[in-house]
XYZ file of C-alpha atoms in Angstrom:
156
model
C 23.932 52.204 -92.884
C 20.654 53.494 -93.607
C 19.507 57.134 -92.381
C 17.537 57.366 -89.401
C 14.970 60.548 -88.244
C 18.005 60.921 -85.750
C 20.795 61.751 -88.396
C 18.244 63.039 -90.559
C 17.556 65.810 -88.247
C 21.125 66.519 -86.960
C 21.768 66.831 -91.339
C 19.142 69.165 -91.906
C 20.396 71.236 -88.858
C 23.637 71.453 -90.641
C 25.031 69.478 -87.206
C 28.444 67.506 -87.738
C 28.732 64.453 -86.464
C 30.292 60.972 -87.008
C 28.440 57.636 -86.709
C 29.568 54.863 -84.755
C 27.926 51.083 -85.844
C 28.546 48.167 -83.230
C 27.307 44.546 -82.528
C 23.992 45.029 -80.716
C 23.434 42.932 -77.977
C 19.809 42.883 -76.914
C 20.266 40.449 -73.672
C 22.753 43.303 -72.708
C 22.162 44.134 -68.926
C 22.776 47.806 -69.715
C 23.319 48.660 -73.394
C 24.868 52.032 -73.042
C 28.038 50.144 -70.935
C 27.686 47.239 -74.138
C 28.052 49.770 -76.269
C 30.813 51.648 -74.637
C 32.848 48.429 -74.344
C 32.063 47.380 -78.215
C 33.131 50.942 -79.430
C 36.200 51.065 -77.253
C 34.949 54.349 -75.871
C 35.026 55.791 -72.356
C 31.467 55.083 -70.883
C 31.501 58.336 -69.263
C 31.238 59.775 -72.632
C 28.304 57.449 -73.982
C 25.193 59.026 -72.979
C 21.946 56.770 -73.217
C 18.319 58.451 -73.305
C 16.031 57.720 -70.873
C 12.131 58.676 -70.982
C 10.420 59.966 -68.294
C 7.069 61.343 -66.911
C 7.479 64.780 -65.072
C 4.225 65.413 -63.658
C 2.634 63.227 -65.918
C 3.985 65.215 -68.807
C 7.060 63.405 -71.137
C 10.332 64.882 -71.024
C 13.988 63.093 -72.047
C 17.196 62.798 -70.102
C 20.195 61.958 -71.468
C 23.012 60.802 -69.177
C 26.237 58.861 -69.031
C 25.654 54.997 -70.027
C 26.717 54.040 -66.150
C 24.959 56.544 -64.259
C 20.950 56.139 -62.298
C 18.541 59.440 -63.020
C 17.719 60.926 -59.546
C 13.863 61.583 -59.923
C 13.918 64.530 -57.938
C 16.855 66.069 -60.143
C 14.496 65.129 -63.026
C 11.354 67.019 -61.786
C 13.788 69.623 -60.818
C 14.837 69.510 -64.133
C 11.810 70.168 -65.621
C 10.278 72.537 -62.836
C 8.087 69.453 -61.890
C 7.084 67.839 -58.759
C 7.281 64.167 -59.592
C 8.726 62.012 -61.993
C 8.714 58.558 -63.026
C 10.726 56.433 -65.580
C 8.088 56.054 -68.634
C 7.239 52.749 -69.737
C 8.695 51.032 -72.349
C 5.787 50.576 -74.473
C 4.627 53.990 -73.954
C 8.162 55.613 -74.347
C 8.405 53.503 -77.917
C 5.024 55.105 -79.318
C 6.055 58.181 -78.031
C 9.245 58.295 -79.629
C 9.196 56.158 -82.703
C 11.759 54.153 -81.632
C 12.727 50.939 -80.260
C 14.261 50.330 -76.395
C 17.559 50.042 -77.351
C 17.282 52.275 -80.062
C 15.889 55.470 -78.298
C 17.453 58.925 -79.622
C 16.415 62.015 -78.267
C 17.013 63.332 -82.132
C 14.576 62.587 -84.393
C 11.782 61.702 -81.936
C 7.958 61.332 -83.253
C 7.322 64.005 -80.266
C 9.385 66.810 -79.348
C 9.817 66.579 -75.601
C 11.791 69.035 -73.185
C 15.144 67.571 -73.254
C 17.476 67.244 -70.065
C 21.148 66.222 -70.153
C 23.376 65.621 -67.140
C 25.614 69.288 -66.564
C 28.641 67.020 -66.146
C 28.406 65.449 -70.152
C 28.159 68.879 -71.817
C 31.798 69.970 -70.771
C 33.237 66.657 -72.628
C 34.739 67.760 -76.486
C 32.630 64.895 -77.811
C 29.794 62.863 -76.733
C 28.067 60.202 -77.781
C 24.175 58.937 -77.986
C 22.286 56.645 -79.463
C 20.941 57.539 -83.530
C 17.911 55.837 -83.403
C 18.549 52.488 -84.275
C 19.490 49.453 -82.108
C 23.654 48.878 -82.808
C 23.985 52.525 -83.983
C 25.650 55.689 -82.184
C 26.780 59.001 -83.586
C 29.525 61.216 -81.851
C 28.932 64.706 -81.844
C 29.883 67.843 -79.718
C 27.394 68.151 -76.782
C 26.844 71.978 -77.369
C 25.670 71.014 -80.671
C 23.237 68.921 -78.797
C 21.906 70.988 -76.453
C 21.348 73.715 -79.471
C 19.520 71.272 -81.968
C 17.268 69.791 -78.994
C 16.610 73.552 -77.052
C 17.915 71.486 -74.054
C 18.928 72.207 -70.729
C 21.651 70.782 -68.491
C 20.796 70.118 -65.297
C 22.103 67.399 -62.768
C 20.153 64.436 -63.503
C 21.973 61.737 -61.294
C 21.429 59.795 -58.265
């Protein structure tokens, strides 16, 4: 399994943390639950990264693979009026990676990172790495250190 700026980062931030490879399925209807099931792991615990615009300005949210952002929790979040999903193309030049494949490790631009209050009290979580079919585990305080995130409530 080849490195990815993801992993890379977590390494050089001396952060432990397991990866997890599965079957990508890209006609998934939500890829976080795909994942969950393919991995065997509890989808509360599989967070998937979502890009948004707060104010016009990009920030990240990471919440649990079956859960909806609540765009006023978001600009809330990020002490912001309104927010708005980002679009895929734009979230993918942003971030260097592909839908599907979106880590909030590694990105080409640092962003202020949100993840939902209720994932940080779980012993392990776990988000995408940065490549389509490929999660890493990792405890969510190590997380919220390497990324200089907060936790907020982010769902509807």
């Amino acid at each position: 399994m080849a490195a990815t700026r993801g992993t890379m980062m977590l390494a050089r931030a001396g952060i432990a943390f397991t990866l997890h490879p599965y079957d990508y399925d890209p006609g998934a209807e939500r890829i976080g639950m795909a994942a969950a099931e393919a991995l065997g792991l509890n989808p509360s615990f599989v967070l998937k990264t979502l890009m948004v615009e707060v104010d016009g300005r990009p920030a990240c949210c990471v919440i649990p693979s079956g859960g909806s952002l609540s765009m006023k929790r978001v600009a809330a979040a990020f002490h912001g009026r309104q927010a708005a999903m980002m679009p895929p193309p734009k979230a993918e030049k942003l971030t260097g990676y592909h839908v599907g494949g979106i880590s909030p490790f590694g990105s080409r631009r640092a962003v202020p990172v949100a993840i939902e209050v209720a994932s940080v009290t779980a012993p392990k979580v776990w988000i995408n790495a940065g490549q389509r079919g490929l999660l890493l585990g990792l405890d969510p305080s190590d997380a919220l250190r390497v990324l200089a995130a907060v936790a907020a409530p982010l769902l509807a």
